[in-house]
Amino acid sequence: ASQLGSKLVGALYVLDEPTIGLHSRDSDRLIKTLKDLRDLGNTIIVVEHDEDTIFASDYIIDIGPGAGVHGGEIVESGWVEDLLTAKKNTSKSITVEYLRGEKAIEIPEKRRIQDKGWLRVRNANIFNLKKLSTDVPLGNLVVLTGVSGSGKSTLLKCILGLLRPQKGSIELFGKDIRKFKDWSKIGFVSQKAN
């Protein structure tokens, strides 16, 4: 991060998925910083899946077509504006098809709602959590979102029992989560590389 603020000129910046874990507000700020660095005469190479970052780029190199042994080839490369505005998409890039709106992930008309119980957080008070109370429906995909530093990871660590709120409680199936016995059904995937 300090390198991005140094305002070097004629440098090469290489970033590997810099928007991971960022709120869209913070991603917008990062994109502006990257554009400012480019405008100073720098080269910025970014590995990224974030659509806003891809749209903000000048040039795209799409590698694929699949993952692992099915990848490793240049599927498409070109100026983003040219790829998006071409009358016909002649690329074999799935990424370009999505960016052009030719492919989309369909959102179901009716979402599955399952009642498998609730994880209840009551008046949790630790670090930046201030008397936080919420209910988390079990058996569903639940997203914690908010700006960086708002308490998302702290809440997750409390749910996992890695942190204990100074005040308040976290209950699973009506029992204090610290008394929960079957931890084999709870997994944690950190964003940090080990």
Short mmCIF file of N, CA, C and O in Angstrom, two decimals, residues 42-144:
data_model
loop_
_atom_site.label_atom_id
_atom_site.label_comp_id
_atom_site.label_asym_id
_atom_site.label_seq_id
_atom_site.Cartn_x
_atom_site.Cartn_y
_atom_site.Cartn_z
N ASN A 42 3.18 5.45 -15.31
CA ASN A 42 3.53 4.12 -14.80
C ASN A 42 2.77 3.03 -15.54
O ASN A 42 1.73 3.28 -16.15
N THR A 43 3.27 1.81 -15.46
CA THR A 43 2.59 0.64 -15.98
C THR A 43 2.04 -0.13 -14.80
O THR A 43 2.75 -0.39 -13.83
N ILE A 44 0.75 -0.48 -14.87
CA ILE A 44 0.11 -1.23 -13.80
C ILE A 44 -0.42 -2.52 -14.39
O ILE A 44 -1.19 -2.51 -15.34
N ILE A 45 0.01 -3.66 -13.82
CA ILE A 45 -0.50 -4.97 -14.22
C ILE A 45 -1.25 -5.53 -13.02
O ILE A 45 -0.69 -5.61 -11.92
N VAL A 46 -2.50 -5.89 -13.23
CA VAL A 46 -3.35 -6.34 -12.14
C VAL A 46 -3.97 -7.69 -12.49
O VAL A 46 -4.55 -7.83 -13.56
N VAL A 47 -3.84 -8.67 -11.60
CA VAL A 47 -4.62 -9.91 -11.70
C VAL A 47 -5.91 -9.61 -10.95
O VAL A 47 -5.88 -9.25 -9.79
N GLU A 48 -7.05 -9.75 -11.63
CA GLU A 48 -8.29 -9.32 -10.99
C GLU A 48 -9.51 -10.01 -11.60
O GLU A 48 -9.53 -10.32 -12.78
N HIS A 49 -10.52 -10.22 -10.75
CA HIS A 49 -11.81 -10.75 -11.19
C HIS A 49 -12.90 -9.70 -11.04
O HIS A 49 -14.00 -9.88 -11.56
N ASP A 50 -12.61 -8.64 -10.32
CA ASP A 50 -13.59 -7.60 -10.04
C ASP A 50 -13.98 -6.88 -11.32
O ASP A 50 -13.14 -6.32 -12.03
N GLU A 51 -15.29 -6.91 -11.61
CA GLU A 51 -15.80 -6.35 -12.87
C GLU A 51 -15.47 -4.86 -13.01
O GLU A 51 -15.07 -4.41 -14.09
N ASP A 52 -15.63 -4.09 -11.95
CA ASP A 52 -15.35 -2.65 -12.03
C ASP A 52 -13.89 -2.39 -12.38
O ASP A 52 -13.59 -1.48 -13.16
N THR A 53 -12.98 -3.17 -11.82
CA THR A 53 -11.56 -3.00 -12.13
C THR A 53 -11.28 -3.36 -13.58
O THR A 53 -10.52 -2.68 -14.26
N ILE A 54 -11.92 -4.41 -14.06
CA ILE A 54 -11.72 -4.81 -15.46
C ILE A 54 -12.25 -3.73 -16.39
O ILE A 54 -11.58 -3.33 -17.34
N PHE A 55 -13.46 -3.21 -16.10
CA PHE A 55 -14.02 -2.13 -16.93
C PHE A 55 -13.14 -0.88 -16.89
O PHE A 55 -13.08 -0.14 -17.87
N ALA A 56 -12.47 -0.62 -15.79
CA ALA A 56 -11.63 0.57 -15.65
C ALA A 56 -10.28 0.42 -16.35
O ALA A 56 -9.57 1.40 -16.54
N SER A 57 -9.93 -0.81 -16.72
CA SER A 57 -8.62 -1.04 -17.34
C SER A 57 -8.60 -0.54 -18.78
O SER A 57 -9.64 -0.33 -19.40
N ASP A 58 -7.40 -0.38 -19.30
CA ASP A 58 -7.23 0.03 -20.69
C ASP A 58 -7.13 -1.18 -21.61
O ASP A 58 -7.64 -1.15 -22.73
N TYR A 59 -6.48 -2.22 -21.13
CA TYR A 59 -6.14 -3.37 -21.97
C TYR A 59 -6.40 -4.63 -21.14
O TYR A 59 -6.17 -4.64 -19.93
N ILE A 60 -6.85 -5.68 -21.81
CA ILE A 60 -7.14 -6.92 -21.11
C ILE A 60 -6.38 -8.07 -21.78
O ILE A 60 -6.27 -8.12 -23.00
N ILE A 61 -5.84 -8.94 -20.96
CA ILE A 61 -5.25 -10.19 -21.44
C ILE A 61 -6.00 -11.28 -20.68
O ILE A 61 -5.88 -11.39 -19.46
N ASP A 62 -6.80 -12.05 -21.40
CA ASP A 62 -7.63 -13.09 -20.79
C ASP A 62 -6.95 -14.44 -21.01
O ASP A 62 -6.70 -14.85 -22.14
N ILE A 63 -6.63 -15.12 -19.90
CA ILE A 63 -5.94 -16.41 -19.96
C ILE A 63 -6.94 -17.51 -19.63
O ILE A 63 -7.78 -17.37 -18.75
N GLY A 64 -6.83 -18.61 -20.32
CA GLY A 64 -7.77 -19.72 -20.10
C GLY A 64 -7.48 -20.83 -21.09
O GLY A 64 -6.32 -21.07 -21.41
N PRO A 65 -8.46 -21.47 -21.67
CA PRO A 65 -9.88 -21.16 -21.49
C PRO A 65 -10.45 -21.68 -20.18
O PRO A 65 -11.44 -21.18 -19.67
N GLY A 66 -9.83 -22.67 -19.57
CA GLY A 66 -10.30 -23.21 -18.30
C GLY A 66 -9.26 -23.01 -17.23
O GLY A 66 -8.38 -22.16 -17.33
N ALA A 67 -9.39 -23.81 -16.18
CA ALA A 67 -8.44 -23.73 -15.06
C ALA A 67 -7.51 -24.94 -15.09
O ALA A 67 -7.79 -25.95 -15.73
N GLY A 68 -6.39 -24.82 -14.38
CA GLY A 68 -5.46 -25.95 -14.26
C GLY A 68 -4.93 -26.40 -15.61
O GLY A 68 -4.48 -25.58 -16.42
N VAL A 69 -4.99 -27.70 -15.88
CA VAL A 69 -4.47 -28.25 -17.13
C VAL A 69 -5.27 -27.78 -18.34
O VAL A 69 -4.82 -27.94 -19.48
N HIS A 70 -6.44 -27.19 -18.10
CA HIS A 70 -7.29 -26.72 -19.20
C HIS A 70 -7.06 -25.24 -19.50
O HIS A 70 -7.80 -24.64 -20.28
N GLY A 71 -6.05 -24.64 -18.88
CA GLY A 71 -5.77 -23.22 -19.06
C GLY A 71 -4.38 -22.99 -19.60
O GLY A 71 -3.80 -23.86 -20.24
N GLY A 72 -3.88 -21.80 -19.36
CA GLY A 72 -2.52 -21.48 -19.75
C GLY A 72 -2.38 -20.92 -21.14
O GLY A 72 -1.26 -20.78 -21.64
N GLU A 73 -3.47 -20.59 -21.79
CA GLU A 73 -3.42 -20.03 -23.14
C GLU A 73 -4.01 -18.62 -23.14
O GLU A 73 -4.88 -18.31 -22.34
N ILE A 74 -3.54 -17.79 -24.06
CA ILE A 74 -4.15 -16.48 -24.24
C ILE A 74 -5.43 -16.69 -25.04
O ILE A 74 -5.40 -17.10 -26.19
N VAL A 75 -6.56 -16.43 -24.41
CA VAL A 75 -7.86 -16.58 -25.07
C VAL A 75 -8.18 -15.32 -25.85
O VAL A 75 -8.70 -15.38 -26.96
N GLU A 76 -7.84 -14.18 -25.27
CA GLU A 76 -8.09 -12.90 -25.92
C GLU A 76 -7.18 -11.86 -25.31
O GLU A 76 -6.84 -11.93 -24.13
N SER A 77 -6.78 -10.91 -26.11
CA SER A 77 -6.07 -9.74 -25.61
C SER A 77 -6.44 -8.57 -26.51
O SER A 77 -6.62 -8.74 -27.71
N GLY A 78 -6.59 -7.41 -25.90
CA GLY A 78 -6.95 -6.25 -26.70
C GLY A 78 -7.38 -5.09 -25.81
O GLY A 78 -7.48 -5.21 -24.59
N TRP A 79 -7.62 -3.96 -26.47
CA TRP A 79 -8.08 -2.76 -25.78
C TRP A 79 -9.51 -2.99 -25.31
O TRP A 79 -10.36 -3.44 -26.08
N VAL A 80 -9.78 -2.72 -24.06
CA VAL A 80 -11.09 -3.01 -23.47
C VAL A 80 -12.20 -2.33 -24.26
O VAL A 80 -13.21 -2.95 -24.59
N GLU A 81 -12.02 -1.07 -24.60
CA GLU A 81 -13.06 -0.35 -25.34
C GLU A 81 -13.35 -1.01 -26.69
O GLU A 81 -14.51 -1.15 -27.08
N ASP A 82 -12.31 -1.46 -27.39
CA ASP A 82 -12.51 -2.14 -28.68
C ASP A 82 -13.26 -3.46 -28.50
O ASP A 82 -14.16 -3.79 -29.28
N LEU A 83 -12.91 -4.21 -27.47
CA LEU A 83 -13.57 -5.50 -27.23
C LEU A 83 -15.04 -5.31 -26.86
O LEU A 83 -15.89 -6.12 -27.24
N LEU A 84 -15.33 -4.24 -26.13
CA LEU A 84 -16.71 -4.02 -25.69
C LEU A 84 -17.60 -3.41 -26.76
O LEU A 84 -18.80 -3.65 -26.79
N THR A 85 -17.01 -2.62 -27.65
CA THR A 85 -17.82 -1.89 -28.64
C THR A 85 -17.83 -2.53 -30.03
O THR A 85 -18.54 -2.04 -30.90
N ALA A 86 -17.06 -3.59 -30.22
CA ALA A 86 -17.05 -4.26 -31.53
C ALA A 86 -18.47 -4.72 -31.88
O ALA A 86 -19.21 -5.18 -31.02
N LYS A 87 -18.83 -4.56 -33.17
CA LYS A 87 -20.18 -4.97 -33.58
C LYS A 87 -20.41 -6.44 -33.33
O LYS A 87 -21.51 -6.85 -32.95
N LYS A 88 -19.37 -7.23 -33.54
CA LYS A 88 -19.49 -8.67 -33.32
C LYS A 88 -18.34 -9.12 -32.42
O LYS A 88 -17.21 -8.71 -32.60
N ASN A 89 -18.68 -9.97 -31.48
CA ASN A 89 -17.67 -10.52 -30.59
C ASN A 89 -17.05 -11.74 -31.25
O ASN A 89 -17.68 -12.80 -31.32
N THR A 90 -15.84 -11.60 -31.72
CA THR A 90 -15.18 -12.72 -32.39
C THR A 90 -14.26 -13.48 -31.44
O THR A 90 -13.63 -14.46 -31.84
N SER A 91 -14.18 -13.02 -30.21
CA SER A 91 -13.30 -13.69 -29.26
C SER A 91 -13.93 -14.98 -28.75
O SER A 91 -15.13 -15.18 -28.86
N LYS A 92 -13.11 -15.82 -28.18
CA LYS A 92 -13.60 -17.03 -27.53
C LYS A 92 -13.52 -16.85 -26.01
O LYS A 92 -13.49 -17.82 -25.27
N SER A 93 -13.51 -15.60 -25.58
CA SER A 93 -13.35 -15.26 -24.17
C SER A 93 -14.70 -15.23 -23.46
O SER A 93 -15.57 -14.43 -23.81
N ILE A 94 -14.83 -16.08 -22.46
CA ILE A 94 -16.04 -16.06 -21.63
C ILE A 94 -16.09 -14.73 -20.88
O ILE A 94 -17.17 -14.14 -20.72
N THR A 95 -14.94 -14.24 -20.45
CA THR A 95 -14.89 -12.96 -19.73
C THR A 95 -15.46 -11.85 -20.59
O THR A 95 -16.29 -11.06 -20.12
N VAL A 96 -15.05 -11.78 -21.85
CA VAL A 96 -15.54 -10.74 -22.74
C VAL A 96 -17.04 -10.90 -22.97
O VAL A 96 -17.79 -9.92 -23.02
N GLU A 97 -17.52 -12.14 -23.08
CA GLU A 97 -18.96 -12.36 -23.25
C GLU A 97 -19.75 -11.80 -22.06
O GLU A 97 -20.80 -11.17 -22.25
N TYR A 98 -19.26 -12.01 -20.85
CA TYR A 98 -19.93 -11.45 -19.67
C TYR A 98 -19.84 -9.93 -19.65
O TYR A 98 -20.81 -9.24 -19.34
N LEU A 99 -18.65 -9.39 -19.96
CA LEU A 99 -18.48 -7.93 -19.95
C LEU A 99 -19.38 -7.26 -20.98
O LEU A 99 -19.89 -6.16 -20.74
N ARG A 100 -19.61 -7.90 -22.11
CA ARG A 100 -20.47 -7.35 -23.15
C ARG A 100 -21.95 -7.59 -22.87
O ARG A 100 -22.81 -7.10 -23.59
N GLY A 101 -22.27 -8.38 -21.85
CA GLY A 101 -23.66 -8.67 -21.54
C GLY A 101 -24.25 -9.78 -22.39
O GLY A 101 -25.47 -9.99 -22.39
N GLU A 102 -23.39 -10.50 -23.12
CA GLU A 102 -23.87 -11.60 -23.97
C GLU A 102 -24.16 -12.85 -23.13
O GLU A 102 -24.92 -13.71 -23.55
N LYS A 103 -23.53 -12.95 -22.00
CA LYS A 103 -23.78 -14.02 -21.04
C LYS A 103 -24.09 -13.36 -19.71
O LYS A 103 -23.59 -12.28 -19.41
N ALA A 104 -24.92 -14.03 -18.94
CA ALA A 104 -25.26 -13.51 -17.61
C ALA A 104 -25.59 -14.67 -16.69
O ALA A 104 -25.98 -15.74 -17.14
N ILE A 105 -25.40 -14.44 -15.44
CA ILE A 105 -25.80 -15.43 -14.44
C ILE A 105 -27.24 -15.10 -14.06
O ILE A 105 -27.53 -14.01 -13.58
N GLU A 106 -28.11 -16.03 -14.34
CA GLU A 106 -29.53 -15.82 -14.08
C GLU A 106 -29.80 -15.82 -12.58
O GLU A 106 -29.30 -16.66 -11.85
N ILE A 107 -30.60 -14.88 -12.16
CA ILE A 107 -31.03 -14.81 -10.77
C ILE A 107 -32.40 -15.49 -10.70
O ILE A 107 -33.31 -15.14 -11.46
N PRO A 108 -32.54 -16.49 -9.83
CA PRO A 108 -33.82 -17.20 -9.77
C PRO A 108 -34.96 -16.28 -9.35
O PRO A 108 -34.76 -15.35 -8.56
N GLU A 109 -36.15 -16.52 -9.92
CA GLU A 109 -37.31 -15.71 -9.55
C GLU A 109 -37.66 -15.90 -8.09
O GLU A 109 -38.05 -14.96 -7.40
N LYS A 110 -37.53 -17.12 -7.62
CA LYS A 110 -37.85 -17.41 -6.23
C LYS A 110 -36.63 -18.03 -5.58
O LYS A 110 -36.07 -18.99 -6.08
N ARG A 111 -36.23 -17.48 -4.48
CA ARG A 111 -35.08 -18.00 -3.76
C ARG A 111 -35.52 -19.09 -2.80
O ARG A 111 -36.62 -19.04 -2.25
N ARG A 112 -34.64 -20.07 -2.62
CA ARG A 112 -34.87 -21.12 -1.64
C ARG A 112 -34.74 -20.54 -0.25
O ARG A 112 -33.74 -19.93 0.07
N ILE A 113 -35.74 -20.74 0.54
CA ILE A 113 -35.64 -20.31 1.92
C ILE A 113 -35.81 -21.55 2.78
O ILE A 113 -36.81 -22.24 2.70
N GLN A 114 -34.80 -21.82 3.56
CA GLN A 114 -34.81 -22.99 4.43
C GLN A 114 -34.79 -22.53 5.87
O GLN A 114 -34.02 -21.65 6.22
N ASP A 115 -35.62 -23.14 6.69
CA ASP A 115 -35.57 -22.82 8.11
C ASP A 115 -34.87 -23.95 8.83
O ASP A 115 -35.46 -24.98 9.13
N LYS A 116 -33.57 -23.76 9.03
CA LYS A 116 -32.76 -24.77 9.73
C LYS A 116 -32.28 -24.24 11.07
O LYS A 116 -31.32 -24.73 11.62
N GLY A 117 -32.92 -23.19 11.52
CA GLY A 117 -32.53 -22.59 12.78
C GLY A 117 -31.75 -21.30 12.56
O GLY A 117 -31.57 -20.85 11.44
N TRP A 118 -31.32 -20.74 13.68
CA TRP A 118 -30.66 -19.45 13.63
C TRP A 118 -29.43 -19.43 14.52
O TRP A 118 -29.40 -20.08 15.56
N LEU A 119 -28.45 -18.69 14.10
CA LEU A 119 -27.33 -18.34 14.96
C LEU A 119 -27.65 -16.93 15.43
O LEU A 119 -27.88 -16.05 14.60
N ARG A 120 -27.70 -16.73 16.72
CA ARG A 120 -28.12 -15.44 17.25
C ARG A 120 -26.97 -14.75 17.97
O ARG A 120 -26.33 -15.34 18.83
N VAL A 121 -26.74 -13.53 17.60
CA VAL A 121 -25.72 -12.69 18.24
C VAL A 121 -26.47 -11.62 19.01
O VAL A 121 -27.32 -10.93 18.44
N ARG A 122 -26.16 -11.50 20.29
CA ARG A 122 -26.85 -10.53 21.13
C ARG A 122 -25.86 -9.64 21.87
O ARG A 122 -25.03 -10.12 22.63
N ASN A 123 -25.96 -8.36 21.58
CA ASN A 123 -25.20 -7.32 22.30
C ASN A 123 -23.69 -7.59 22.33
O ASN A 123 -23.04 -7.34 23.34
N ALA A 124 -23.15 -8.12 21.24
CA ALA A 124 -21.71 -8.41 21.19
C ALA A 124 -20.94 -7.10 21.25
O ALA A 124 -21.20 -6.16 20.50
N ASN A 125 -19.97 -7.06 22.13
CA ASN A 125 -19.18 -5.86 22.36
C ASN A 125 -17.71 -6.25 22.42
O ASN A 125 -17.25 -6.77 23.42
N ILE A 126 -16.99 -6.05 21.31
CA ILE A 126 -15.56 -6.31 21.28
C ILE A 126 -14.96 -5.54 20.10
O ILE A 126 -15.55 -5.48 19.03
N PHE A 127 -13.83 -4.96 20.31
CA PHE A 127 -13.15 -4.14 19.29
C PHE A 127 -14.14 -3.14 18.72
O PHE A 127 -14.68 -2.32 19.42
N ASN A 128 -14.40 -3.24 17.39
CA ASN A 128 -15.29 -2.27 16.76
C ASN A 128 -16.76 -2.71 16.73
O ASN A 128 -17.58 -2.03 16.15
N LEU A 129 -17.11 -3.83 17.35
CA LEU A 129 -18.51 -4.22 17.48
C LEU A 129 -19.07 -3.54 18.73
O LEU A 129 -18.55 -3.71 19.82
N LYS A 130 -20.12 -2.79 18.56
CA LYS A 130 -20.72 -2.05 19.67
C LYS A 130 -22.15 -2.52 19.88
O LYS A 130 -23.06 -2.16 19.14
N LYS A 131 -22.34 -3.37 20.89
CA LYS A 131 -23.67 -3.90 21.24
C LYS A 131 -24.38 -4.44 20.00
O LYS A 131 -25.57 -4.21 19.78
N LEU A 132 -23.64 -5.17 19.16
CA LEU A 132 -24.16 -5.70 17.91
C LEU A 132 -25.10 -6.88 18.18
O LEU A 132 -24.75 -7.80 18.91
N SER A 133 -26.28 -6.82 17.60
CA SER A 133 -27.24 -7.92 17.68
C SER A 133 -27.74 -8.22 16.28
O SER A 133 -28.09 -7.31 15.52
N THR A 134 -27.73 -9.50 15.91
CA THR A 134 -28.25 -9.91 14.62
C THR A 134 -28.58 -11.39 14.66
O THR A 134 -28.13 -12.11 15.54
N ASP A 135 -29.41 -11.83 13.73
CA ASP A 135 -29.75 -13.24 13.58
C ASP A 135 -29.24 -13.70 12.23
O ASP A 135 -29.43 -13.01 11.22
N VAL A 136 -28.61 -14.86 12.19
CA VAL A 136 -28.06 -15.43 10.96
C VAL A 136 -28.83 -16.72 10.65
O VAL A 136 -28.78 -17.66 11.44
N PRO A 137 -29.56 -16.76 9.53
CA PRO A 137 -30.32 -17.98 9.20
C PRO A 137 -29.38 -19.10 8.77
O PRO A 137 -28.54 -18.91 7.89
N LEU A 138 -29.51 -20.26 9.39
CA LEU A 138 -28.68 -21.42 9.03
C LEU A 138 -29.22 -22.06 7.76
O LEU A 138 -30.40 -21.97 7.45
N GLY A 139 -28.34 -22.72 7.00
CA GLY A 139 -28.73 -23.40 5.77
C GLY A 139 -28.91 -22.46 4.60
O GLY A 139 -29.54 -22.81 3.61
N ASN A 140 -28.36 -21.26 4.68
CA ASN A 140 -28.48 -20.27 3.62
C ASN A 140 -27.12 -19.65 3.35
O ASN A 140 -26.22 -19.72 4.19
N LEU A 141 -26.97 -19.02 2.20
CA LEU A 141 -25.77 -18.25 1.89
C LEU A 141 -25.97 -16.86 2.47
O LEU A 141 -26.89 -16.15 2.06
N VAL A 142 -25.17 -16.51 3.44
CA VAL A 142 -25.30 -15.23 4.14
C VAL A 142 -24.01 -14.45 3.92
O VAL A 142 -22.92 -14.97 4.09
N VAL A 143 -24.15 -13.20 3.53
CA VAL A 143 -22.99 -12.34 3.25
C VAL A 143 -22.89 -11.27 4.32
O VAL A 143 -23.88 -10.60 4.62
N LEU A 144 -21.71 -11.13 4.89
CA LEU A 144 -21.42 -10.00 5.78
C LEU A 144 -20.72 -8.97 4.91
O LEU A 144 -19.71 -9.27 4.29
#
